[in-house]
PDB file of C-alpha atoms and ligand atoms in Angstrom:
ATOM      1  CA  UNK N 225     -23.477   1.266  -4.540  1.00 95.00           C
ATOM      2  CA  UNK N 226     -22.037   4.465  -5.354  1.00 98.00           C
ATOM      3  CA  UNK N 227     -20.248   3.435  -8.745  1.00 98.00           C
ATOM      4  CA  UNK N 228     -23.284   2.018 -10.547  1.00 98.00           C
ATOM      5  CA  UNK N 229     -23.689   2.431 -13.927  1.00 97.00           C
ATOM      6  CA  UNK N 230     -20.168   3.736 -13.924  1.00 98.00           C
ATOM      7  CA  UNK N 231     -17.735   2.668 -16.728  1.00 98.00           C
ATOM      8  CA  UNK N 232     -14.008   3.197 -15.381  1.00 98.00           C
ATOM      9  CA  UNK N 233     -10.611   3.409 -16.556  1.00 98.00           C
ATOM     10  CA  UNK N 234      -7.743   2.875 -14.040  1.00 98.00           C
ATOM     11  CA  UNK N 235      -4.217   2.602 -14.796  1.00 98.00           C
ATOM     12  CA  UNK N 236      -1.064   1.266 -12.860  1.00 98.00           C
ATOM     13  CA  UNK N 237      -4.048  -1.342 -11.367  1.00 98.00           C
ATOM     14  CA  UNK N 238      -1.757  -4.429 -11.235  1.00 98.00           C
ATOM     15  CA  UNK N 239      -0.237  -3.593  -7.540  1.00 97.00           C
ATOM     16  CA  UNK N 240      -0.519  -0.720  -5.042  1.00 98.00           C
ATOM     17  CA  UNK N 241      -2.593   2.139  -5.634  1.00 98.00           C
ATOM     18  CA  UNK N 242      -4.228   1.658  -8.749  1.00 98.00           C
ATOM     19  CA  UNK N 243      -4.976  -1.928  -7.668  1.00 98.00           C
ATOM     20  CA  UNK N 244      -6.838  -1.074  -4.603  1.00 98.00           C
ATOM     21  CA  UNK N 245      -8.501   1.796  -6.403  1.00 98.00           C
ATOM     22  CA  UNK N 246      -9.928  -1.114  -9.723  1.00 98.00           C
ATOM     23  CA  UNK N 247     -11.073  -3.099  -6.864  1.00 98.00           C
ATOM     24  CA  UNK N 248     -12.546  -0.441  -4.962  1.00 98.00           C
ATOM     25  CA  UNK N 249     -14.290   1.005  -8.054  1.00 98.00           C
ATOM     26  CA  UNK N 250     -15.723  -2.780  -9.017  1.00 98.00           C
ATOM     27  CA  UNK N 251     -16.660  -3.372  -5.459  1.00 98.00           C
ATOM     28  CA  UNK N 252     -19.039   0.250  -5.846  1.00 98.00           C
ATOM     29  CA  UNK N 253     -20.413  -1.197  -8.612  1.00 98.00           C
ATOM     30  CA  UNK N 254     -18.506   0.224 -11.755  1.00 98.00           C
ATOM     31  CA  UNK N 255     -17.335  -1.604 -15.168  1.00 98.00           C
ATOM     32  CA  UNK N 256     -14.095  -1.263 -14.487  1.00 98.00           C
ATOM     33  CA  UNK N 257     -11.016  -1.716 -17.046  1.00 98.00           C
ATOM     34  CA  UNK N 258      -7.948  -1.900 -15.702  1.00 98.00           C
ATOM     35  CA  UNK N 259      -5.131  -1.679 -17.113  1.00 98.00           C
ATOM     36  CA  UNK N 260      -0.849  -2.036 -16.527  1.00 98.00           C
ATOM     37  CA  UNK N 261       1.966  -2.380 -17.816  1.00 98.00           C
ATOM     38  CA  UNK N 262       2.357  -5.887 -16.582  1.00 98.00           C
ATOM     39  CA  UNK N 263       0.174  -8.609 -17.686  1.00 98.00           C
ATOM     40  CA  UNK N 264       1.331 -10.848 -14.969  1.00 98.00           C
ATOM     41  CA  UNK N 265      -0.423  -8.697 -11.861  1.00 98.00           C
ATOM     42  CA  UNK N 266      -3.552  -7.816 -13.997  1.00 98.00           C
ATOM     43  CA  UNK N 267      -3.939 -11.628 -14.159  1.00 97.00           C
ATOM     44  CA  UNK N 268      -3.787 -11.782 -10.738  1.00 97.00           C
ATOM     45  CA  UNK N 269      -6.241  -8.433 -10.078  1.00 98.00           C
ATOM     46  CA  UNK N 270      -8.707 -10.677 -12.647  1.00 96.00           C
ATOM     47  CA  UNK N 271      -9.121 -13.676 -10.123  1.00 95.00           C
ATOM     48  CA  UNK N 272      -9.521 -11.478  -7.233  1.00 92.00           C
ATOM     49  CA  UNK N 273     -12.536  -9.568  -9.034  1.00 94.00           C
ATOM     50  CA  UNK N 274     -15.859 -10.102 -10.271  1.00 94.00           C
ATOM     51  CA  UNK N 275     -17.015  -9.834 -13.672  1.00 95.00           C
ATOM     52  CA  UNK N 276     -17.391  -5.947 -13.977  1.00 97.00           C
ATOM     53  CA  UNK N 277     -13.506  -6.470 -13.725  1.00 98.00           C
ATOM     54  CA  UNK N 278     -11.896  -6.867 -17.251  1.00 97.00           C
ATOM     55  CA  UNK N 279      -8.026  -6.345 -17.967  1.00 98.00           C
ATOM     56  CA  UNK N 280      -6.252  -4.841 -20.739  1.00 98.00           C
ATOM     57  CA  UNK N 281      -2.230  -4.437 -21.081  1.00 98.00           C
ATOM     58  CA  UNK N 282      -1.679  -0.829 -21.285  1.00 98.00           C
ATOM     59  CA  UNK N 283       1.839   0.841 -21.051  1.00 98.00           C
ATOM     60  CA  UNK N 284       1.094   3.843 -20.801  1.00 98.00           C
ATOM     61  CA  UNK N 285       4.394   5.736 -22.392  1.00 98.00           C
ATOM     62  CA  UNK N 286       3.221   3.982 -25.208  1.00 98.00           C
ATOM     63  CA  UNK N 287       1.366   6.371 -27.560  1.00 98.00           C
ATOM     64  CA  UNK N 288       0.387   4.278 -30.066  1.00 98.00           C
ATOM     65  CA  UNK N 289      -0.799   1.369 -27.479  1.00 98.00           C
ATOM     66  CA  UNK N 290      -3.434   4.600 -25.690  1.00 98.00           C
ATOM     67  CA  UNK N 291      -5.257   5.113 -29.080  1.00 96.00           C
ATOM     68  CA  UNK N 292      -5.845   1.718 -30.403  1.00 97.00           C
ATOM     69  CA  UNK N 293      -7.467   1.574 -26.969  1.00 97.00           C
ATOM     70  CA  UNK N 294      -9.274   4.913 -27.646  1.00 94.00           C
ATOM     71  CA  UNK N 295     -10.259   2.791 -30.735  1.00 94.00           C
ATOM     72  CA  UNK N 296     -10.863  -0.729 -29.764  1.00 95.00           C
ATOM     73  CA  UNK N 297     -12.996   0.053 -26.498  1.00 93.00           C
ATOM     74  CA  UNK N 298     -16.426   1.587 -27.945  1.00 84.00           C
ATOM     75  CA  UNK N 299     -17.717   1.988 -24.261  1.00 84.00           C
ATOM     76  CA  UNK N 300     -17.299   5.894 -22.894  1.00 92.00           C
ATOM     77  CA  UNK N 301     -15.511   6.311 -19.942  1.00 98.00           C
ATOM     78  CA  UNK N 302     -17.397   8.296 -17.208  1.00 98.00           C
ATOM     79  CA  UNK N 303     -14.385   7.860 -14.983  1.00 98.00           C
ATOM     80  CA  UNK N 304     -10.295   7.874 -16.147  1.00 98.00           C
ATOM     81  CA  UNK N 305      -8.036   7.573 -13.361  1.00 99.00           C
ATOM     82  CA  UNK N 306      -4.713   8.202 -14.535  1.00 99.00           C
ATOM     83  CA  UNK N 307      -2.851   6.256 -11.469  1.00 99.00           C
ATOM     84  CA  UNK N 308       0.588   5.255 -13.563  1.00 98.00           C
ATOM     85  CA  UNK N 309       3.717   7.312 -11.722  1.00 98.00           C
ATOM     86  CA  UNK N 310       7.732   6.307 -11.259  1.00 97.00           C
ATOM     87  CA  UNK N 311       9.541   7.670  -8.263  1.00 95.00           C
ATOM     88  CA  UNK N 312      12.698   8.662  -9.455  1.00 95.00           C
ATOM     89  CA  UNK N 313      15.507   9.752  -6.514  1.00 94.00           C
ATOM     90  CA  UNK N 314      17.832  12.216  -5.664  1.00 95.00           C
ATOM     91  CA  UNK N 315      18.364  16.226  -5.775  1.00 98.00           C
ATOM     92  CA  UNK N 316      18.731  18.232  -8.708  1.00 98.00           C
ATOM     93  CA  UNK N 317      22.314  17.531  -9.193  1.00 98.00           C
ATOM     94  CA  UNK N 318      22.179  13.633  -9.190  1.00 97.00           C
ATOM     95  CA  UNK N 319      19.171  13.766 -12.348  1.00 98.00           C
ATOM     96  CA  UNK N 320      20.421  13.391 -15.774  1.00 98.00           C
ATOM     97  CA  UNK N 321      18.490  13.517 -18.968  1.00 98.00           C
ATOM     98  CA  UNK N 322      17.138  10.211 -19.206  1.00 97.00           C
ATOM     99  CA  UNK N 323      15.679  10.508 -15.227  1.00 97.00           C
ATOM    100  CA  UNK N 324      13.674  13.281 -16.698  1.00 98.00           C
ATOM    101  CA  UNK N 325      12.750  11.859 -20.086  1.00 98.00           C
ATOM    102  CA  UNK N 326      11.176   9.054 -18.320  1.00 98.00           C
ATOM    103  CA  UNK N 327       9.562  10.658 -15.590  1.00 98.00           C
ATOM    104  CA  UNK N 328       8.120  13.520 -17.933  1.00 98.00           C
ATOM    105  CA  UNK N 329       6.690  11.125 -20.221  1.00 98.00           C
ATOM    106  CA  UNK N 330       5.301   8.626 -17.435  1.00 98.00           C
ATOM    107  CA  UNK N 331       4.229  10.815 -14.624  1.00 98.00           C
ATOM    108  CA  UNK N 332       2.669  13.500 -17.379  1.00 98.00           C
ATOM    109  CA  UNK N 333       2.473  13.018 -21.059  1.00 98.00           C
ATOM    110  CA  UNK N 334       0.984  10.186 -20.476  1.00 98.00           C
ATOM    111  CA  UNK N 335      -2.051  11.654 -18.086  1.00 98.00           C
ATOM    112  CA  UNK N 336      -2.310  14.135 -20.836  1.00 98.00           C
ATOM    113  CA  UNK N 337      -2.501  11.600 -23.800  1.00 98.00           C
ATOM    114  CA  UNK N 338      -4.914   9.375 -22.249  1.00 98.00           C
ATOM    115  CA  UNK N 339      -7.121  12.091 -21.118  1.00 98.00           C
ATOM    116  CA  UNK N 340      -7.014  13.697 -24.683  1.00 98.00           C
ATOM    117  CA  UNK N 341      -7.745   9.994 -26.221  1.00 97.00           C
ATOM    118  CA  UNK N 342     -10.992   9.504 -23.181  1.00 97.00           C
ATOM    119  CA  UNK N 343     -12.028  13.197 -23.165  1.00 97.00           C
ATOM    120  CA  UNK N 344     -14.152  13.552 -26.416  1.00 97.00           C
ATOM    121  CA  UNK N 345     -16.260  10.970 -25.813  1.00 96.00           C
ATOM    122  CA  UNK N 346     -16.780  12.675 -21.776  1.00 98.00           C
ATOM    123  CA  UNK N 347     -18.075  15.603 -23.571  1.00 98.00           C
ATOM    124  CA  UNK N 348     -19.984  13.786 -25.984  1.00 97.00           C
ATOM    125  CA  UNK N 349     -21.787  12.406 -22.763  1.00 97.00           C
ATOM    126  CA  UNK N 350     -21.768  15.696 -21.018  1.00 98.00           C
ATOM    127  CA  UNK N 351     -20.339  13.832 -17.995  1.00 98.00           C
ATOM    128  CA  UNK N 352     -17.386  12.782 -16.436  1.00 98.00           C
ATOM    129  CA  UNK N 353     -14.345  12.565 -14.116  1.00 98.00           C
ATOM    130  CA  UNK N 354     -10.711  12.278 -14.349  1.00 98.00           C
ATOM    131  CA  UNK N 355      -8.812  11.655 -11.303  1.00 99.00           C
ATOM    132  CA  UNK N 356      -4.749  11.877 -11.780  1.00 99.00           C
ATOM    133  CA  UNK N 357      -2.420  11.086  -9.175  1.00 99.00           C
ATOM    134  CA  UNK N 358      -0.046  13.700  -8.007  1.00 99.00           C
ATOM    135  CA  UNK N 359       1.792  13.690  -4.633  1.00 98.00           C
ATOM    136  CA  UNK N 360       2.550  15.875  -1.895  1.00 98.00           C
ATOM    137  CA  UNK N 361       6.124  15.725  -3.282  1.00 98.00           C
ATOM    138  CA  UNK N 362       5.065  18.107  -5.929  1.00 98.00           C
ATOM    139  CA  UNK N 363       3.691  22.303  -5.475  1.00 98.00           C
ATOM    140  CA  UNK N 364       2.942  21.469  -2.348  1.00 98.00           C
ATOM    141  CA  UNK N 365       5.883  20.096  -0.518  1.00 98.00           C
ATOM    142  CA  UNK N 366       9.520  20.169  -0.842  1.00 98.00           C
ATOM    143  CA  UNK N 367      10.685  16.984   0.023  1.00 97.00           C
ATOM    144  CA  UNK N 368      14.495  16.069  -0.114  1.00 96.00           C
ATOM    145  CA  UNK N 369      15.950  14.130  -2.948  1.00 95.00           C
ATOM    146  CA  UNK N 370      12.437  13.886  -5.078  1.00 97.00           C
ATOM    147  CA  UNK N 371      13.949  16.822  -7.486  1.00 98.00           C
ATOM    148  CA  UNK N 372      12.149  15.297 -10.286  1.00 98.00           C
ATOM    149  CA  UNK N 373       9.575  13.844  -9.277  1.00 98.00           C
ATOM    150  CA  UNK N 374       8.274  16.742  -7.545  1.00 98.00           C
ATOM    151  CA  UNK N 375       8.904  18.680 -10.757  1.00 98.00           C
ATOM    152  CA  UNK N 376       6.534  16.347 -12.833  1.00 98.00           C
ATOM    153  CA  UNK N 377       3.862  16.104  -9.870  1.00 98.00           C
ATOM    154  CA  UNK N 378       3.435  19.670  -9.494  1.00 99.00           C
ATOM    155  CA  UNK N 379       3.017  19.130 -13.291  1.00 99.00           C
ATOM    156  CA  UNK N 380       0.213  16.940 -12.815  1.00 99.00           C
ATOM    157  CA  UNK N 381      -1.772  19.441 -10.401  1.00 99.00           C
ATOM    158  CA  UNK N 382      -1.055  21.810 -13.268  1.00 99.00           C
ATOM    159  CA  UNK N 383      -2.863  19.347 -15.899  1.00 99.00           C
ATOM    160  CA  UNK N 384      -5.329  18.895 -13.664  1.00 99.00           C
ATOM    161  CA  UNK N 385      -6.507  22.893 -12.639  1.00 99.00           C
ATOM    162  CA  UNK N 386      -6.512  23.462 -17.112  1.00 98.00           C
ATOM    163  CA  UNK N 387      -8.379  20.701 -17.983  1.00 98.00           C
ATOM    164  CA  UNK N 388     -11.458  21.646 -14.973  1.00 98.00           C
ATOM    165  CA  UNK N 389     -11.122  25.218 -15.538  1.00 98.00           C
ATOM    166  CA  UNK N 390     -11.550  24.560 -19.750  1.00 98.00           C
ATOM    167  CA  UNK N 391     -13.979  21.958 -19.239  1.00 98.00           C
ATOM    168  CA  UNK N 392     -16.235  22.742 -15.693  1.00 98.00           C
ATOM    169  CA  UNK N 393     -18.892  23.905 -18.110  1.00 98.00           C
ATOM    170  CA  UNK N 394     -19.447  20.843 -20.080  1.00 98.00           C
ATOM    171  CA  UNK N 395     -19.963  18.161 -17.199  1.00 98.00           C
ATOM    172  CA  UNK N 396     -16.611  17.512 -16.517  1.00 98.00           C
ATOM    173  CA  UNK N 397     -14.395  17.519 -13.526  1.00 98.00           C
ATOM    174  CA  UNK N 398     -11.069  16.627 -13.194  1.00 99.00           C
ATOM    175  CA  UNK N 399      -9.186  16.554  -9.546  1.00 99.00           C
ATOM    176  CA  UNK N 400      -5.941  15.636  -8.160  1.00 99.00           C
ATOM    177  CA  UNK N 401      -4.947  13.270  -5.990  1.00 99.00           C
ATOM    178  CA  UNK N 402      -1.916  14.087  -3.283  1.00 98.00           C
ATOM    179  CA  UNK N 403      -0.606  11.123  -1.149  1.00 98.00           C
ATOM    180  CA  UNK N 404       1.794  11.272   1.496  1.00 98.00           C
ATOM    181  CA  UNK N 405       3.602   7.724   2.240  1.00 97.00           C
ATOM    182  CA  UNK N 406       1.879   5.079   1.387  1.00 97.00           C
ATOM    183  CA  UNK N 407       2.642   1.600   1.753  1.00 97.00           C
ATOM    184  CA  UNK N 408       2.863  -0.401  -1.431  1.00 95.00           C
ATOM    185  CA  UNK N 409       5.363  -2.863  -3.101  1.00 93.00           C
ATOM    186  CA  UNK N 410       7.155   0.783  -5.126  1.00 91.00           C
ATOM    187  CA  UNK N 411       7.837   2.378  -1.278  1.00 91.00           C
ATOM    188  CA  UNK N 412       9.160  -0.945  -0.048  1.00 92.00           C
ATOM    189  CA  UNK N 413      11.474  -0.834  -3.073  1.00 92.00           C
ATOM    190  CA  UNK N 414      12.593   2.769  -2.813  1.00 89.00           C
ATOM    191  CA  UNK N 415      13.151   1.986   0.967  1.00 93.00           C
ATOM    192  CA  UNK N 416      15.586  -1.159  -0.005  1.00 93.00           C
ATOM    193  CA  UNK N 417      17.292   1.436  -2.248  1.00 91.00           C
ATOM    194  CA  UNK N 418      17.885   3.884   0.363  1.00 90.00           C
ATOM    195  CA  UNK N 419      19.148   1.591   2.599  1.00 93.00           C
ATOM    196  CA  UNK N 420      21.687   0.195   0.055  1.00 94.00           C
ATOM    197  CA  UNK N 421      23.031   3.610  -0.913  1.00 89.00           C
ATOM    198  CA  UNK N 422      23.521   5.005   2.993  1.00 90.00           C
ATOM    199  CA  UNK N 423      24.292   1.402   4.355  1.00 94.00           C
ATOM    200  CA  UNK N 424      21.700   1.496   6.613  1.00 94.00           C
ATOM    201  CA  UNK N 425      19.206  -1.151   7.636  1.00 95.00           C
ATOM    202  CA  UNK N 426      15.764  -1.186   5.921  1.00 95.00           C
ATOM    203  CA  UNK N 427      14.476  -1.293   9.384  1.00 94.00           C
ATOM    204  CA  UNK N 428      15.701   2.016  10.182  1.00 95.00           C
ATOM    205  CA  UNK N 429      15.203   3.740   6.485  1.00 93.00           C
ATOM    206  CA  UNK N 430      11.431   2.555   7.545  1.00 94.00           C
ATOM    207  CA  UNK N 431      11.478   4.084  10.434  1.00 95.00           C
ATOM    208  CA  UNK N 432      12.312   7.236   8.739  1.00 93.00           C
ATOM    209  CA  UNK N 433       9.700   7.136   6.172  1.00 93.00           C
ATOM    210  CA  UNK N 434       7.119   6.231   8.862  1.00 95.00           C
ATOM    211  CA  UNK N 435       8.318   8.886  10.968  1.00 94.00           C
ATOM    212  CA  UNK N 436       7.266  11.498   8.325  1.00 93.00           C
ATOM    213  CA  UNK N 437       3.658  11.570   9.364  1.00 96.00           C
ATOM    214  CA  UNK N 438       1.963  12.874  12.394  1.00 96.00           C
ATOM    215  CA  UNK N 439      -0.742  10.167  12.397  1.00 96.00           C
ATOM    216  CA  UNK N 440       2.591   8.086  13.212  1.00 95.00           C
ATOM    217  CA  UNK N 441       2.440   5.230  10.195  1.00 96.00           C
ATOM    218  CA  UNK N 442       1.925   5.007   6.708  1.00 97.00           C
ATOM    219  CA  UNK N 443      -1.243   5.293   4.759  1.00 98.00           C
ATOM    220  CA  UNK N 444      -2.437   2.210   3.058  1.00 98.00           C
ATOM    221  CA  UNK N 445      -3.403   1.648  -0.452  1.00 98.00           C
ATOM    222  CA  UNK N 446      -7.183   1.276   0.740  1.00 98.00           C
ATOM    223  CA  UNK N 447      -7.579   4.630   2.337  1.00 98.00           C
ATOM    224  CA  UNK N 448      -6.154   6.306  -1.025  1.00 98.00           C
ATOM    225  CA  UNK N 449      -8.609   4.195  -3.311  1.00 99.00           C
ATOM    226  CA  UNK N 450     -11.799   4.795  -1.307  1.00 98.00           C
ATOM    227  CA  UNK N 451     -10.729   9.072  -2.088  1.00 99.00           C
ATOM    228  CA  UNK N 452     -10.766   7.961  -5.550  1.00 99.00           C
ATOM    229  CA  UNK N 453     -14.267   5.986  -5.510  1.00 99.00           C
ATOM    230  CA  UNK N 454     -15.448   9.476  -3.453  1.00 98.00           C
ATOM    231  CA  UNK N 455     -14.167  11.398  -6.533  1.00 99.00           C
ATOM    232  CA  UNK N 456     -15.538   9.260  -9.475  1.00 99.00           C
ATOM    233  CA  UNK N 457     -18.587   9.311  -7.520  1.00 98.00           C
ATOM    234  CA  UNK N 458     -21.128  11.918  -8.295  1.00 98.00           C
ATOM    235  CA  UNK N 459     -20.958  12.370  -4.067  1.00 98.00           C
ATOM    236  CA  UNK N 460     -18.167  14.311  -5.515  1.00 98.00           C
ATOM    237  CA  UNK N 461     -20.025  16.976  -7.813  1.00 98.00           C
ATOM    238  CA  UNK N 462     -19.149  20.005  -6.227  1.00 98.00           C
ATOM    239  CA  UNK N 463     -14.898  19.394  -6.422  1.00 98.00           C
ATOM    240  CA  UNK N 464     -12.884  19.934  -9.172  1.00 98.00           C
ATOM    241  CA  UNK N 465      -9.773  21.172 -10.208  1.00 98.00           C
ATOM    242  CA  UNK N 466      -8.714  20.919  -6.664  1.00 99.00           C
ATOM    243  CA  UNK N 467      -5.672  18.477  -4.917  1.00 99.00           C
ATOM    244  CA  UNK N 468      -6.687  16.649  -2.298  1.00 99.00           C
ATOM    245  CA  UNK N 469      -4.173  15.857   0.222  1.00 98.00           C
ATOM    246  CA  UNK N 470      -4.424  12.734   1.932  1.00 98.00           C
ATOM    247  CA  UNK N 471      -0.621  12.107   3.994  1.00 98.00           C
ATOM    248  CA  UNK N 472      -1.390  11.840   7.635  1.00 98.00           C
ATOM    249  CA  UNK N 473      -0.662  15.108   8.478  1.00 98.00           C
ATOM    250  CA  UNK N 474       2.801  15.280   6.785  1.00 98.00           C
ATOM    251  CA  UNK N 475       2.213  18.294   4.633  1.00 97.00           C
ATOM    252  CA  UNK N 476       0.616  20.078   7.466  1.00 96.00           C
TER     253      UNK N 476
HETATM  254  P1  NAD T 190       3.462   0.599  -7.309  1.00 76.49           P
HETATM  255  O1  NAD T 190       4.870   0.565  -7.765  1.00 76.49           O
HETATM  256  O2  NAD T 190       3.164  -0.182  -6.112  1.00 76.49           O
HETATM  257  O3  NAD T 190       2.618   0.147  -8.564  1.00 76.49           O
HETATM  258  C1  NAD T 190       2.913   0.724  -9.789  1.00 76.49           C
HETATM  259  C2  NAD T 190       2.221  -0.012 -10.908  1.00 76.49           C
HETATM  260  O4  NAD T 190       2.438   0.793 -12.072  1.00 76.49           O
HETATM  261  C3  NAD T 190       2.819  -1.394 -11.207  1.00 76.49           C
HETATM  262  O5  NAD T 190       1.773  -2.327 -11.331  1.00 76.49           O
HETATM  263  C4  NAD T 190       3.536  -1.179 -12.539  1.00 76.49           C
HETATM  264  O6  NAD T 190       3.528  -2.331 -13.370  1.00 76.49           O
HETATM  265  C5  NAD T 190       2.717  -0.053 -13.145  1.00 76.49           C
HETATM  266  N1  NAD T 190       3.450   0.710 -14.158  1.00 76.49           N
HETATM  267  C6  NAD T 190       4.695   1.191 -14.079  1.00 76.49           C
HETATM  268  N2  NAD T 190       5.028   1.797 -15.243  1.00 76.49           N
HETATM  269  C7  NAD T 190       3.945   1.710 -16.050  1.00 76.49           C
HETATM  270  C8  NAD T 190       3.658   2.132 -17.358  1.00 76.49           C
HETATM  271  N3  NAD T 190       4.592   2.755 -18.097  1.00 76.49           N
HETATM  272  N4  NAD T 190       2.435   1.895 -17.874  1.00 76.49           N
HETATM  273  C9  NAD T 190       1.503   1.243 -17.147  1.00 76.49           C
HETATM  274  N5  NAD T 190       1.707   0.776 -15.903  1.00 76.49           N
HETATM  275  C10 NAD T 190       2.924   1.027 -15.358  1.00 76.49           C
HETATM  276  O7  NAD T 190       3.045   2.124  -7.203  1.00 76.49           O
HETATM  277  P2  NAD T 190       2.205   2.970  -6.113  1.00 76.49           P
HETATM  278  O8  NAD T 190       3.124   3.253  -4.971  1.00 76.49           O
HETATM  279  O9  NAD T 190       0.872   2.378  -5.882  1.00 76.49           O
HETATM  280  O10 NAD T 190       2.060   4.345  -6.917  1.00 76.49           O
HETATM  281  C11 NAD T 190       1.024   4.582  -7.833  1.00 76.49           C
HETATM  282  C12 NAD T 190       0.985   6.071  -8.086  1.00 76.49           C
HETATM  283  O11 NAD T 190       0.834   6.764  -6.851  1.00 76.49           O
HETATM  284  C13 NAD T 190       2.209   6.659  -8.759  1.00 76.49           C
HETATM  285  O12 NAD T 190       1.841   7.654  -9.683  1.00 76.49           O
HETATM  286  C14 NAD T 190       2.974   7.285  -7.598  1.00 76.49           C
HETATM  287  O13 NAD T 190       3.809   8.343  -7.998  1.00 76.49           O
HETATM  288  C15 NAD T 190       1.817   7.773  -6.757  1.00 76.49           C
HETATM  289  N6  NAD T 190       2.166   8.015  -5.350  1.00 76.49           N
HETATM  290  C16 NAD T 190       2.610   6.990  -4.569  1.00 76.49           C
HETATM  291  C17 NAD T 190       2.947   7.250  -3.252  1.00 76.49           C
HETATM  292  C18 NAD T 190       3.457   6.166  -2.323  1.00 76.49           C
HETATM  293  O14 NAD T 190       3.950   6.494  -1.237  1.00 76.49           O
HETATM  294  N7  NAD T 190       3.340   4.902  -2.673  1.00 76.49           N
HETATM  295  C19 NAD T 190       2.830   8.548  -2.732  1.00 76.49           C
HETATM  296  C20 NAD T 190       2.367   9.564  -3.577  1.00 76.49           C
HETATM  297  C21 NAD T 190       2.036   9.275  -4.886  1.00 76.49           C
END
């Protein structure tokens, strides 16, 4: 198992993404914490794991919440993946303050807090990896009405490059990871949305969204998590600070 011996850190792991990616990471072997916002899907994750599967609440705009962890957990962390993101909508001109209040402090501060509260203990190790999830919405691709989302994402590569190029000498590496569409209960919401606001069927808003990528359909949840189990692996020791792109051919 590629995980073992592992200790590992996942946020955003009650649905989606970060849920696939906790049970991926378990499944390789790791001691896996996950954490959410939302105590009723990490009850759910727990019964659909084994025991190298514990649960914590953790919002992770919360500041206070991310170093009573820091305090409470004595284990070190030799993987953080800092999965926790919001999708906001719309183009530059539809955003108001609170849009990018929220998405600053979700989609970045947060990365950055929790990887400042994990970090010290890394080094103390002389090991470790922290994966945060960006998007191709972000530096890398314009995409319409993501105006801030795109903003904080390209943010996150940004976090990501400083804290591998300051720390690359002391055993740790830090990558990003870029999805395309992928299927999970947050896209079928933002599809609803869409739908609503151009009054349009969700069948054909789909469409749209699945008509994005090349490979022709969405990625699933899975195929993100097993990049994540390739990066917290030590399979992995020759990447960092790099953002790996994984959209069916959308960005290409
Ligand atoms: P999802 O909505 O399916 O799941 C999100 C999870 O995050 C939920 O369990 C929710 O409770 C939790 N959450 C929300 N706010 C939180 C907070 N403040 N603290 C802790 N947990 C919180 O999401 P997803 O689609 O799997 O997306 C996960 C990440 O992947 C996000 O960062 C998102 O931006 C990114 N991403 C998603 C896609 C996509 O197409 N789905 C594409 C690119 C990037």
């Amino acid at each position: 198992m590629r995980l073992s011996g592992k200790n590992a850190l996942v946020t955003a792991a009650g649905q989606g993404i970060g849920r696939a990616t906790a049970l991926a990471f378990a499944a390789e072997g790791a001691t896996v914490l996950a954490t959410d916002r939302n105590h009723e899907s990490l009850t759910t994750l727990a019964k659909s794991a084994g025991r190298n599967l514990s649960t914590r609440v953790l919002d992770v705009t919360d500041e206070t919440a991310i170093s009573k962890l820091a305090t409470e957990v004595a284990i070190p962390f030799d993987v953080l993946f800092n999965c926790a993101g919001v999708v906001p909508a719309g183009a530059l001109l539809d955003s108001n303050e609170e849009d990018w209040d929220l998405a600053w402090r979700l989609n970045v501060l947060s990365m950055s807090r929790l990887s400042r509260a994990i970090l010290p203990r890394m080094l103390a190790a002389g090991h470790g990896s922290i994966i945060n999830m960006s998007s191709v919405a972000s530096s890398i691709k314009g995409v319409v009405n993501r105006c801030v989302y795109a903003t904080t994402k390209a943010a996150v590569i940004g976090l990501t490059k400083s804290i591998a190029a300051d720390y690359i000498r002391h055993g740790i590496r830090c990558n990003a990871i870029c999805p395309g569409t992928v299927d999970t209960p947050s896209l079928g919401r933002r599809i609803e949305a869409q739908a609503r606001s151009q009054s349009a069927t969700s069948d054909s808003v789909r469409q749209l969204f699945l008509d994005r990528q090349p490979l022709g359909r969405m990625g699933q949840a899975e195929e993100i998590a097993a990049l994540a189990v390739y990066l917290a692996s030590d399979e992995s020791s020759f990447t960092t600070g790099a953002a790996h792109i994984i959209d069916g051919g959308w960005s290409n």
